[in-house]
């Protein structure tokens, strides 16, 4: 039984051209106001500032891949401007939106969290550039994890281990892969999931995407049986 992969194209990429055009227009307007006299300096700096921000955001969106996720009965392939990584269904324990408590409230984080059975298969196929990029992008998640842990010494000890080899099932990883492996383990320990996909990489609401993942997961299990 062959099922065509589902390609996820992020909605936010569609705003890239608009933001880039608006940004360039703002930059040109700002420069024009500068050149037309010192009395126009204030509005000129505002136009130039907003134009620069819009242009940077627009170009960054245009640089994102056309397809961010490909889902089929083999698993999930995540595409990033720095590379890609494949997550097999057999290595996924569960997936959902991560939630944290803040005072008496429960907050849903803007990510799809994936809990793995083993981290090693991810380290085997992830590129170093992507691992480095995700380590940087995951800093807000690490800060969220620190806010959840009353005993910060535990988290600090775990973070210090990022610079040591990562060992799982007699497999030993060093360098960036070891850091990424430790980071996955830390986030799994404190937030419940090892990998995180931002919801702005999706083309539909998070709950609909999760339901879709569950359907493909069910189909994959049927094909295996």
PDB file of N, CA and C in Angstrom, residues 59-163:
ATOM      1  N   UNK A  59      13.238  38.835   4.320  1.00  0.00           N
ATOM      2  CA  UNK A  59      14.295  38.019   3.700  1.00  0.00           C
ATOM      3  C   UNK A  59      14.475  36.710   4.451  1.00  0.00           C
ATOM      4  N   UNK A  60      14.401  36.760   5.792  1.00  0.00           N
ATOM      5  CA  UNK A  60      14.549  35.528   6.573  1.00  0.00           C
ATOM      6  C   UNK A  60      13.438  34.537   6.249  1.00  0.00           C
ATOM      7  N   UNK A  61      12.213  35.045   6.013  1.00  0.00           N
ATOM      8  CA  UNK A  61      11.106  34.166   5.640  1.00  0.00           C
ATOM      9  C   UNK A  61      11.329  33.574   4.249  1.00  0.00           C
ATOM     10  N   UNK A  62      11.846  34.382   3.325  1.00  0.00           N
ATOM     11  CA  UNK A  62      12.083  33.900   1.971  1.00  0.00           C
ATOM     12  C   UNK A  62      13.175  32.827   1.942  1.00  0.00           C
ATOM     13  N   UNK A  63      14.100  32.894   2.905  1.00  0.00           N
ATOM     14  CA  UNK A  63      15.184  31.910   2.961  1.00  0.00           C
ATOM     15  C   UNK A  63      14.745  30.581   3.563  1.00  0.00           C
ATOM     16  N   UNK A  64      13.586  30.573   4.214  1.00  0.00           N
ATOM     17  CA  UNK A  64      13.080  29.328   4.779  1.00  0.00           C
ATOM     18  C   UNK A  64      12.698  28.372   3.647  1.00  0.00           C
ATOM     19  N   UNK A  65      12.819  27.067   3.871  1.00  0.00           N
ATOM     20  CA  UNK A  65      12.466  26.105   2.817  1.00  0.00           C
ATOM     21  C   UNK A  65      10.990  26.174   2.454  1.00  0.00           C
ATOM     22  N   UNK A  66      10.679  25.855   1.198  1.00  0.00           N
ATOM     23  CA  UNK A  66       9.296  25.862   0.733  1.00  0.00           C
ATOM     24  C   UNK A  66       8.455  24.845   1.500  1.00  0.00           C
ATOM     25  N   UNK A  67       9.058  23.707   1.807  1.00  0.00           N
ATOM     26  CA  UNK A  67       8.394  22.641   2.554  1.00  0.00           C
ATOM     27  C   UNK A  67       9.129  22.456   3.878  1.00  0.00           C
ATOM     28  N   UNK A  68       8.415  22.530   4.986  1.00  0.00           N
ATOM     29  CA  UNK A  68       9.061  22.370   6.285  1.00  0.00           C
ATOM     30  C   UNK A  68       8.932  20.952   6.839  1.00  0.00           C
ATOM     31  N   UNK A  69       7.886  20.231   6.415  1.00  0.00           N
ATOM     32  CA  UNK A  69       7.673  18.873   6.910  1.00  0.00           C
ATOM     33  C   UNK A  69       7.119  17.987   5.805  1.00  0.00           C
ATOM     34  N   UNK A  70       7.601  16.764   5.796  1.00  0.00           N
ATOM     35  CA  UNK A  70       7.054  15.749   4.910  1.00  0.00           C
ATOM     36  C   UNK A  70       6.669  14.556   5.781  1.00  0.00           C
ATOM     37  N   UNK A  71       5.388  14.157   5.699  1.00  0.00           N
ATOM     38  CA  UNK A  71       4.885  13.083   6.558  1.00  0.00           C
ATOM     39  C   UNK A  71       4.395  11.939   5.682  1.00  0.00           C
ATOM     40  N   UNK A  72       4.878  10.734   5.945  1.00  0.00           N
ATOM     41  CA  UNK A  72       4.381   9.554   5.265  1.00  0.00           C
ATOM     42  C   UNK A  72       4.353   8.395   6.257  1.00  0.00           C
ATOM     43  N   UNK A  73       4.141   7.196   5.772  1.00  0.00           N
ATOM     44  CA  UNK A  73       4.018   6.054   6.676  1.00  0.00           C
ATOM     45  C   UNK A  73       5.360   5.587   7.219  1.00  0.00           C
ATOM     46  N   UNK A  74       6.466   6.156   6.723  1.00  0.00           N
ATOM     47  CA  UNK A  74       7.784   5.832   7.277  1.00  0.00           C
ATOM     48  C   UNK A  74       8.142   6.712   8.461  1.00  0.00           C
ATOM     49  N   UNK A  75       7.618   7.934   8.453  1.00  0.00           N
ATOM     50  CA  UNK A  75       7.931   8.846   9.543  1.00  0.00           C
ATOM     51  C   UNK A  75       7.780  10.290   9.133  1.00  0.00           C
ATOM     52  N   UNK A  76       8.491  11.148   9.829  1.00  0.00           N
ATOM     53  CA  UNK A  76       8.420  12.592   9.610  1.00  0.00           C
ATOM     54  C   UNK A  76       9.803  13.092   9.201  1.00  0.00           C
ATOM     55  N   UNK A  77       9.845  13.884   8.152  1.00  0.00           N
ATOM     56  CA  UNK A  77      11.096  14.519   7.743  1.00  0.00           C
ATOM     57  C   UNK A  77      10.936  16.025   7.941  1.00  0.00           C
ATOM     58  N   UNK A  78      11.816  16.597   8.764  1.00  0.00           N
ATOM     59  CA  UNK A  78      11.758  18.025   9.096  1.00  0.00           C
ATOM     60  C   UNK A  78      12.824  18.761   8.305  1.00  0.00           C
ATOM     61  N   UNK A  79      12.395  19.766   7.532  1.00  0.00           N
ATOM     62  CA  UNK A  79      13.306  20.552   6.697  1.00  0.00           C
ATOM     63  C   UNK A  79      13.524  21.925   7.326  1.00  0.00           C
ATOM     64  N   UNK A  80      14.774  22.302   7.406  1.00  0.00           N
ATOM     65  CA  UNK A  80      15.193  23.568   8.012  1.00  0.00           C
ATOM     66  C   UNK A  80      16.194  24.196   7.054  1.00  0.00           C
ATOM     67  N   UNK A  81      16.346  25.519   7.115  1.00  0.00           N
ATOM     68  CA  UNK A  81      17.301  26.156   6.204  1.00  0.00           C
ATOM     69  C   UNK A  81      18.729  25.669   6.437  1.00  0.00           C
ATOM     70  N   UNK A  82      18.989  25.048   7.581  1.00  0.00           N
ATOM     71  CA  UNK A  82      20.330  24.534   7.871  1.00  0.00           C
ATOM     72  C   UNK A  82      20.485  23.041   7.573  1.00  0.00           C
ATOM     73  N   UNK A  83      19.394  22.392   7.194  1.00  0.00           N
ATOM     74  CA  UNK A  83      19.491  20.963   6.923  1.00  0.00           C
ATOM     75  C   UNK A  83      18.166  20.264   7.191  1.00  0.00           C
ATOM     76  N   UNK A  84      18.215  18.959   7.354  1.00  0.00           N
ATOM     77  CA  UNK A  84      16.995  18.201   7.601  1.00  0.00           C
ATOM     78  C   UNK A  84      17.296  17.020   8.521  1.00  0.00           C
ATOM     79  N   UNK A  85      16.222  16.457   9.071  1.00  0.00           N
ATOM     80  CA  UNK A  85      16.363  15.305   9.959  1.00  0.00           C
ATOM     81  C   UNK A  85      15.132  14.421   9.787  1.00  0.00           C
ATOM     82  N   UNK A  86      15.340  13.108   9.820  1.00  0.00           N
ATOM     83  CA  UNK A  86      14.249  12.140   9.658  1.00  0.00           C
ATOM     84  C   UNK A  86      13.950  11.492  11.013  1.00  0.00           C
ATOM     85  N   UNK A  87      12.665  11.421  11.335  1.00  0.00           N
ATOM     86  CA  UNK A  87      12.210  10.811  12.595  1.00  0.00           C
ATOM     87  C   UNK A  87      11.288   9.651  12.236  1.00  0.00           C
ATOM     88  N   UNK A  88      11.715   8.441  12.474  1.00  0.00           N
ATOM     89  CA  UNK A  88      10.909   7.265  12.146  1.00  0.00           C
ATOM     90  C   UNK A  88       9.792   7.091  13.160  1.00  0.00           C
ATOM     91  N   UNK A  89       8.630   6.600  12.692  1.00  0.00           N
ATOM     92  CA  UNK A  89       7.502   6.385  13.601  1.00  0.00           C
ATOM     93  C   UNK A  89       7.880   5.434  14.735  1.00  0.00           C
ATOM     94  N   UNK A  90       8.689   4.440  14.414  1.00  0.00           N
ATOM     95  CA  UNK A  90       9.059   3.471  15.437  1.00  0.00           C
ATOM     96  C   UNK A  90       9.881   4.056  16.568  1.00  0.00           C
ATOM     97  N   UNK A  91      10.454   5.233  16.338  1.00  0.00           N
ATOM     98  CA  UNK A  91      11.270   5.878  17.367  1.00  0.00           C
ATOM     99  C   UNK A  91      10.495   6.967  18.115  1.00  0.00           C
ATOM    100  N   UNK A  92       9.226   7.129  17.778  1.00  0.00           N
ATOM    101  CA  UNK A  92       8.405   8.149  18.436  1.00  0.00           C
ATOM    102  C   UNK A  92       7.551   7.494  19.511  1.00  0.00           C
ATOM    103  N   UNK A  93       7.727   7.959  20.737  1.00  0.00           N
ATOM    104  CA  UNK A  93       6.945   7.436  21.856  1.00  0.00           C
ATOM    105  C   UNK A  93       5.599   8.156  21.969  1.00  0.00           C
ATOM    106  N   UNK A  94       5.625   9.476  21.830  1.00  0.00           N
ATOM    107  CA  UNK A  94       4.387  10.255  21.820  1.00  0.00           C
ATOM    108  C   UNK A  94       4.676  11.650  21.292  1.00  0.00           C
ATOM    109  N   UNK A  95       3.619  12.367  20.947  1.00  0.00           N
ATOM    110  CA  UNK A  95       3.773  13.748  20.471  1.00  0.00           C
ATOM    111  C   UNK A  95       2.543  14.541  20.882  1.00  0.00           C
ATOM    112  N   UNK A  96       2.760  15.818  21.154  1.00  0.00           N
ATOM    113  CA  UNK A  96       1.676  16.692  21.598  1.00  0.00           C
ATOM    114  C   UNK A  96       2.246  18.099  21.717  1.00  0.00           C
ATOM    115  N   UNK A  97       1.403  19.052  22.064  1.00  0.00           N
ATOM    116  CA  UNK A  97       1.900  20.382  22.380  1.00  0.00           C
ATOM    117  C   UNK A  97       2.374  20.401  23.830  1.00  0.00           C
ATOM    118  N   UNK A  98       3.603  20.822  24.088  1.00  0.00           N
ATOM    119  CA  UNK A  98       4.075  20.878  25.480  1.00  0.00           C
ATOM    120  C   UNK A  98       3.351  21.947  26.273  1.00  0.00           C
ATOM    121  N   UNK A  99       3.109  21.643  27.545  1.00  0.00           N
ATOM    122  CA  UNK A  99       2.416  22.571  28.430  1.00  0.00           C
ATOM    123  C   UNK A  99       3.220  22.743  29.709  1.00  0.00           C
ATOM    124  N   UNK A 100       3.219  23.948  30.240  1.00  0.00           N
ATOM    125  CA  UNK A 100       3.934  24.243  31.472  1.00  0.00           C
ATOM    126  C   UNK A 100       3.002  25.002  32.405  1.00  0.00           C
ATOM    127  N   UNK A 101       3.305  24.966  33.669  1.00  0.00           N
ATOM    128  CA  UNK A 101       2.514  25.703  34.652  1.00  0.00           C
ATOM    129  C   UNK A 101       3.219  27.010  35.005  1.00  0.00           C
ATOM    130  N   UNK A 102       2.421  28.046  35.109  1.00  0.00           N
ATOM    131  CA  UNK A 102       2.928  29.360  35.516  1.00  0.00           C
ATOM    132  C   UNK A 102       1.970  29.895  36.566  1.00  0.00           C
ATOM    133  N   UNK A 103       2.378  29.756  37.818  1.00  0.00           N
ATOM    134  CA  UNK A 103       1.477  30.099  38.906  1.00  0.00           C
ATOM    135  C   UNK A 103       0.356  29.084  38.958  1.00  0.00           C
ATOM    136  N   UNK A 104      -0.871  29.569  38.802  1.00  0.00           N
ATOM    137  CA  UNK A 104      -2.035  28.667  38.803  1.00  0.00           C
ATOM    138  C   UNK A 104      -2.503  28.370  37.382  1.00  0.00           C
ATOM    139  N   UNK A 105      -1.823  28.934  36.388  1.00  0.00           N
ATOM    140  CA  UNK A 105      -2.235  28.755  34.999  1.00  0.00           C
ATOM    141  C   UNK A 105      -1.388  27.696  34.306  1.00  0.00           C
ATOM    142  N   UNK A 106      -1.987  27.054  33.317  1.00  0.00           N
ATOM    143  CA  UNK A 106      -1.270  26.117  32.461  1.00  0.00           C
ATOM    144  C   UNK A 106      -1.132  26.751  31.080  1.00  0.00           C
ATOM    145  N   UNK A 107       0.106  26.897  30.619  1.00  0.00           N
ATOM    146  CA  UNK A 107       0.374  27.547  29.338  1.00  0.00           C
ATOM    147  C   UNK A 107       0.773  26.502  28.303  1.00  0.00           C
ATOM    148  N   UNK A 108       0.244  26.658  27.100  1.00  0.00           N
ATOM    149  CA  UNK A 108       0.606  25.788  25.984  1.00  0.00           C
ATOM    150  C   UNK A 108       1.691  26.470  25.172  1.00  0.00           C
ATOM    151  N   UNK A 109       2.815  25.808  24.990  1.00  0.00           N
ATOM    152  CA  UNK A 109       3.933  26.394  24.252  1.00  0.00           C
ATOM    153  C   UNK A 109       3.693  26.279  22.745  1.00  0.00           C
ATOM    154  N   UNK A 110       4.189  27.233  21.960  1.00  0.00           N
ATOM    155  CA  UNK A 110       3.940  27.234  20.506  1.00  0.00           C
ATOM    156  C   UNK A 110       4.850  26.254  19.755  1.00  0.00           C
ATOM    157  N   UNK A 111       4.820  25.009  20.163  1.00  0.00           N
ATOM    158  CA  UNK A 111       5.642  23.966  19.551  1.00  0.00           C
ATOM    159  C   UNK A 111       4.854  22.666  19.471  1.00  0.00           C
ATOM    160  N   UNK A 112       5.275  21.801  18.563  1.00  0.00           N
ATOM    161  CA  UNK A 112       4.873  20.402  18.581  1.00  0.00           C
ATOM    162  C   UNK A 112       6.041  19.634  19.194  1.00  0.00           C
ATOM    163  N   UNK A 113       5.802  18.993  20.329  1.00  0.00           N
ATOM    164  CA  UNK A 113       6.857  18.246  21.005  1.00  0.00           C
ATOM    165  C   UNK A 113       6.814  16.774  20.615  1.00  0.00           C
ATOM    166  N   UNK A 114       7.989  16.195  20.425  1.00  0.00           N
ATOM    167  CA  UNK A 114       8.108  14.776  20.072  1.00  0.00           C
ATOM    168  C   UNK A 114       8.990  14.084  21.103  1.00  0.00           C
ATOM    169  N   UNK A 115       8.434  13.086  21.771  1.00  0.00           N
ATOM    170  CA  UNK A 115       9.192  12.298  22.735  1.00  0.00           C
ATOM    171  C   UNK A 115       9.726  11.060  22.042  1.00  0.00           C
ATOM    172  N   UNK A 116      11.039  10.866  22.097  1.00  0.00           N
ATOM    173  CA  UNK A 116      11.698   9.777  21.387  1.00  0.00           C
ATOM    174  C   UNK A 116      11.902   8.564  22.292  1.00  0.00           C
ATOM    175  N   UNK A 117      12.016   7.413  21.651  1.00  0.00           N
ATOM    176  CA  UNK A 117      12.433   6.222  22.386  1.00  0.00           C
ATOM    177  C   UNK A 117      13.946   6.226  22.551  1.00  0.00           C
ATOM    178  N   UNK A 118      14.649   6.617  21.491  1.00  0.00           N
ATOM    179  CA  UNK A 118      16.106   6.714  21.514  1.00  0.00           C
ATOM    180  C   UNK A 118      16.527   8.001  20.819  1.00  0.00           C
ATOM    181  N   UNK A 119      17.529   8.671  21.368  1.00  0.00           N
ATOM    182  CA  UNK A 119      18.046   9.906  20.765  1.00  0.00           C
ATOM    183  C   UNK A 119      19.079   9.585  19.699  1.00  0.00           C
ATOM    184  N   UNK A 120      19.767   8.459  19.841  1.00  0.00           N
ATOM    185  CA  UNK A 120      20.845   8.081  18.927  1.00  0.00           C
ATOM    186  C   UNK A 120      20.479   8.112  17.453  1.00  0.00           C
ATOM    187  N   UNK A 121      19.325   7.542  17.030  1.00  0.00           N
ATOM    188  CA  UNK A 121      18.977   7.576  15.604  1.00  0.00           C
ATOM    189  C   UNK A 121      18.876   8.988  15.038  1.00  0.00           C
ATOM    190  N   UNK A 122      18.504   9.955  15.872  1.00  0.00           N
ATOM    191  CA  UNK A 122      18.462  11.350  15.411  1.00  0.00           C
ATOM    192  C   UNK A 122      19.885  11.874  15.213  1.00  0.00           C
ATOM    193  N   UNK A 123      20.776  11.552  16.126  1.00  0.00           N
ATOM    194  CA  UNK A 123      22.161  12.004  16.020  1.00  0.00           C
ATOM    195  C   UNK A 123      22.861  11.387  14.814  1.00  0.00           C
ATOM    196  N   UNK A 124      22.389  10.215  14.389  1.00  0.00           N
ATOM    197  CA  UNK A 124      22.990   9.541  13.241  1.00  0.00           C
ATOM    198  C   UNK A 124      22.660  10.228  11.922  1.00  0.00           C
ATOM    199  N   UNK A 125      21.514  10.936  11.868  1.00  0.00           N
ATOM    200  CA  UNK A 125      21.094  11.495  10.579  1.00  0.00           C
ATOM    201  C   UNK A 125      21.043  13.019  10.540  1.00  0.00           C
ATOM    202  N   UNK A 126      21.184  13.688  11.677  1.00  0.00           N
ATOM    203  CA  UNK A 126      21.109  15.147  11.686  1.00  0.00           C
ATOM    204  C   UNK A 126      22.440  15.743  11.251  1.00  0.00           C
ATOM    205  N   UNK A 127      22.397  16.825  10.466  1.00  0.00           N
ATOM    206  CA  UNK A 127      23.629  17.485  10.051  1.00  0.00           C
ATOM    207  C   UNK A 127      24.159  18.348  11.189  1.00  0.00           C
ATOM    208  N   UNK A 128      25.465  18.604  11.168  1.00  0.00           N
ATOM    209  CA  UNK A 128      26.064  19.433  12.222  1.00  0.00           C
ATOM    210  C   UNK A 128      25.499  20.850  12.183  1.00  0.00           C
ATOM    211  N   UNK A 129      25.271  21.383  10.970  1.00  0.00           N
ATOM    212  CA  UNK A 129      24.728  22.743  10.844  1.00  0.00           C
ATOM    213  C   UNK A 129      23.343  22.830  11.468  1.00  0.00           C
ATOM    214  N   UNK A 130      22.532  21.818  11.240  1.00  0.00           N
ATOM    215  CA  UNK A 130      21.185  21.835  11.812  1.00  0.00           C
ATOM    216  C   UNK A 130      21.235  21.676  13.323  1.00  0.00           C
ATOM    217  N   UNK A 131      22.108  20.813  13.807  1.00  0.00           N
ATOM    218  CA  UNK A 131      22.239  20.630  15.258  1.00  0.00           C
ATOM    219  C   UNK A 131      22.637  21.944  15.930  1.00  0.00           C
ATOM    220  N   UNK A 132      23.591  22.654  15.330  1.00  0.00           N
ATOM    221  CA  UNK A 132      24.025  23.941  15.885  1.00  0.00           C
ATOM    222  C   UNK A 132      22.869  24.945  15.855  1.00  0.00           C
ATOM    223  N   UNK A 133      22.137  24.979  14.738  1.00  0.00           N
ATOM    224  CA  UNK A 133      21.015  25.905  14.621  1.00  0.00           C
ATOM    225  C   UNK A 133      19.928  25.638  15.645  1.00  0.00           C
ATOM    226  N   UNK A 134      19.605  24.359  15.866  1.00  0.00           N
ATOM    227  CA  UNK A 134      18.567  24.024  16.836  1.00  0.00           C
ATOM    228  C   UNK A 134      19.026  24.310  18.262  1.00  0.00           C
ATOM    229  N   UNK A 135      20.297  24.106  18.544  1.00  0.00           N
ATOM    230  CA  UNK A 135      20.818  24.437  19.874  1.00  0.00           C
ATOM    231  C   UNK A 135      20.595  25.920  20.179  1.00  0.00           C
ATOM    232  N   UNK A 136      20.799  26.756  19.158  1.00  0.00           N
ATOM    233  CA  UNK A 136      20.596  28.199  19.333  1.00  0.00           C
ATOM    234  C   UNK A 136      19.111  28.529  19.478  1.00  0.00           C
ATOM    235  N   UNK A 137      18.285  27.939  18.612  1.00  0.00           N
ATOM    236  CA  UNK A 137      16.853  28.246  18.631  1.00  0.00           C
ATOM    237  C   UNK A 137      16.160  27.720  19.877  1.00  0.00           C
ATOM    238  N   UNK A 138      16.751  26.732  20.541  1.00  0.00           N
ATOM    239  CA  UNK A 138      16.115  26.125  21.709  1.00  0.00           C
ATOM    240  C   UNK A 138      16.393  26.869  23.011  1.00  0.00           C
ATOM    241  N   UNK A 139      17.118  27.967  22.957  1.00  0.00           N
ATOM    242  CA  UNK A 139      17.415  28.698  24.192  1.00  0.00           C
ATOM    243  C   UNK A 139      16.156  29.133  24.942  1.00  0.00           C
ATOM    244  N   UNK A 140      15.114  29.635  24.245  1.00  0.00           N
ATOM    245  CA  UNK A 140      13.883  29.965  24.987  1.00  0.00           C
ATOM    246  C   UNK A 140      13.282  28.756  25.696  1.00  0.00           C
ATOM    247  N   UNK A 141      13.369  27.580  25.079  1.00  0.00           N
ATOM    248  CA  UNK A 141      12.861  26.367  25.720  1.00  0.00           C
ATOM    249  C   UNK A 141      13.681  26.026  26.954  1.00  0.00           C
ATOM    250  N   UNK A 142      14.990  26.249  26.867  1.00  0.00           N
ATOM    251  CA  UNK A 142      15.854  25.979  28.015  1.00  0.00           C
ATOM    252  C   UNK A 142      15.521  26.930  29.161  1.00  0.00           C
ATOM    253  N   UNK A 143      15.228  28.190  28.833  1.00  0.00           N
ATOM    254  CA  UNK A 143      14.832  29.153  29.865  1.00  0.00           C
ATOM    255  C   UNK A 143      13.496  28.765  30.480  1.00  0.00           C
ATOM    256  N   UNK A 144      12.579  28.258  29.648  1.00  0.00           N
ATOM    257  CA  UNK A 144      11.297  27.784  30.165  1.00  0.00           C
ATOM    258  C   UNK A 144      11.496  26.609  31.105  1.00  0.00           C
ATOM    259  N   UNK A 145      12.412  25.707  30.732  1.00  0.00           N
ATOM    260  CA  UNK A 145      12.698  24.555  31.589  1.00  0.00           C
ATOM    261  C   UNK A 145      13.265  24.998  32.930  1.00  0.00           C
ATOM    262  N   UNK A 146      14.134  26.011  32.899  1.00  0.00           N
ATOM    263  CA  UNK A 146      14.725  26.494  34.151  1.00  0.00           C
ATOM    264  C   UNK A 146      13.675  27.126  35.053  1.00  0.00           C
ATOM    265  N   UNK A 147      12.656  27.749  34.446  1.00  0.00           N
ATOM    266  CA  UNK A 147      11.602  28.371  35.238  1.00  0.00           C
ATOM    267  C   UNK A 147      10.689  27.332  35.881  1.00  0.00           C
ATOM    268  N   UNK A 148      10.683  26.106  35.340  1.00  0.00           N
ATOM    269  CA  UNK A 148       9.827  25.053  35.875  1.00  0.00           C
ATOM    270  C   UNK A 148      10.489  24.271  37.003  1.00  0.00           C
ATOM    271  N   UNK A 149      11.813  24.344  37.056  1.00  0.00           N
ATOM    272  CA  UNK A 149      12.555  23.509  38.006  1.00  0.00           C
ATOM    273  C   UNK A 149      12.849  24.297  39.276  1.00  0.00           C
ATOM    274  N   UNK A 150      12.311  23.849  40.384  1.00  0.00           N
ATOM    275  CA  UNK A 150      12.569  24.536  41.650  1.00  0.00           C
ATOM    276  C   UNK A 150      14.008  24.332  42.107  1.00  0.00           C
ATOM    277  N   UNK A 151      14.590  23.193  41.766  1.00  0.00           N
ATOM    278  CA  UNK A 151      15.977  22.912  42.126  1.00  0.00           C
ATOM    279  C   UNK A 151      16.850  23.164  40.903  1.00  0.00           C
ATOM    280  N   UNK A 152      17.340  24.413  40.751  1.00  0.00           N
ATOM    281  CA  UNK A 152      18.120  24.785  39.581  1.00  0.00           C
ATOM    282  C   UNK A 152      19.457  24.065  39.507  1.00  0.00           C
ATOM    283  N   UNK A 153      19.935  23.560  40.623  1.00  0.00           N
ATOM    284  CA  UNK A 153      21.217  22.867  40.614  1.00  0.00           C
ATOM    285  C   UNK A 153      21.165  21.626  39.728  1.00  0.00           C
ATOM    286  N   UNK A 154      20.016  20.959  39.677  1.00  0.00           N
ATOM    287  CA  UNK A 154      19.870  19.777  38.820  1.00  0.00           C
ATOM    288  C   UNK A 154      20.021  20.161  37.362  1.00  0.00           C
ATOM    289  N   UNK A 155      19.341  21.237  36.948  1.00  0.00           N
ATOM    290  CA  UNK A 155      19.436  21.695  35.571  1.00  0.00           C
ATOM    291  C   UNK A 155      20.850  22.168  35.249  1.00  0.00           C
ATOM    292  N   UNK A 156      21.479  22.869  36.183  1.00  0.00           N
ATOM    293  CA  UNK A 156      22.839  23.353  35.960  1.00  0.00           C
ATOM    294  C   UNK A 156      23.817  22.193  35.775  1.00  0.00           C
ATOM    295  N   UNK A 157      23.638  21.148  36.571  1.00  0.00           N
ATOM    296  CA  UNK A 157      24.499  19.977  36.425  1.00  0.00           C
ATOM    297  C   UNK A 157      24.294  19.307  35.071  1.00  0.00           C
ATOM    298  N   UNK A 158      23.032  19.244  34.645  1.00  0.00           N
ATOM    299  CA  UNK A 158      22.746  18.638  33.345  1.00  0.00           C
ATOM    300  C   UNK A 158      23.335  19.473  32.210  1.00  0.00           C
ATOM    301  N   UNK A 159      23.264  20.789  32.326  1.00  0.00           N
ATOM    302  CA  UNK A 159      23.808  21.659  31.286  1.00  0.00           C
ATOM    303  C   UNK A 159      25.321  21.560  31.206  1.00  0.00           C
ATOM    304  N   UNK A 160      25.969  21.378  32.349  1.00  0.00           N
ATOM    305  CA  UNK A 160      27.428  21.230  32.347  1.00  0.00           C
ATOM    306  C   UNK A 160      27.863  19.953  31.637  1.00  0.00           C
ATOM    307  N   UNK A 161      26.958  18.972  31.577  1.00  0.00           N
ATOM    308  CA  UNK A 161      27.278  17.719  30.903  1.00  0.00           C
ATOM    309  C   UNK A 161      27.224  17.849  29.385  1.00  0.00           C
ATOM    310  N   UNK A 162      26.710  18.968  28.863  1.00  0.00           N
ATOM    311  CA  UNK A 162      26.637  19.147  27.417  1.00  0.00           C
ATOM    312  C   UNK A 162      28.013  19.123  26.769  1.00  0.00           C
ATOM    313  N   UNK A 163      29.038  19.403  27.533  1.00  0.00           N
ATOM    314  CA  UNK A 163      30.399  19.447  26.988  1.00  0.00           C
ATOM    315  C   UNK A 163      31.126  18.110  27.168  1.00  0.00           C
TER     316      UNK A 163
END
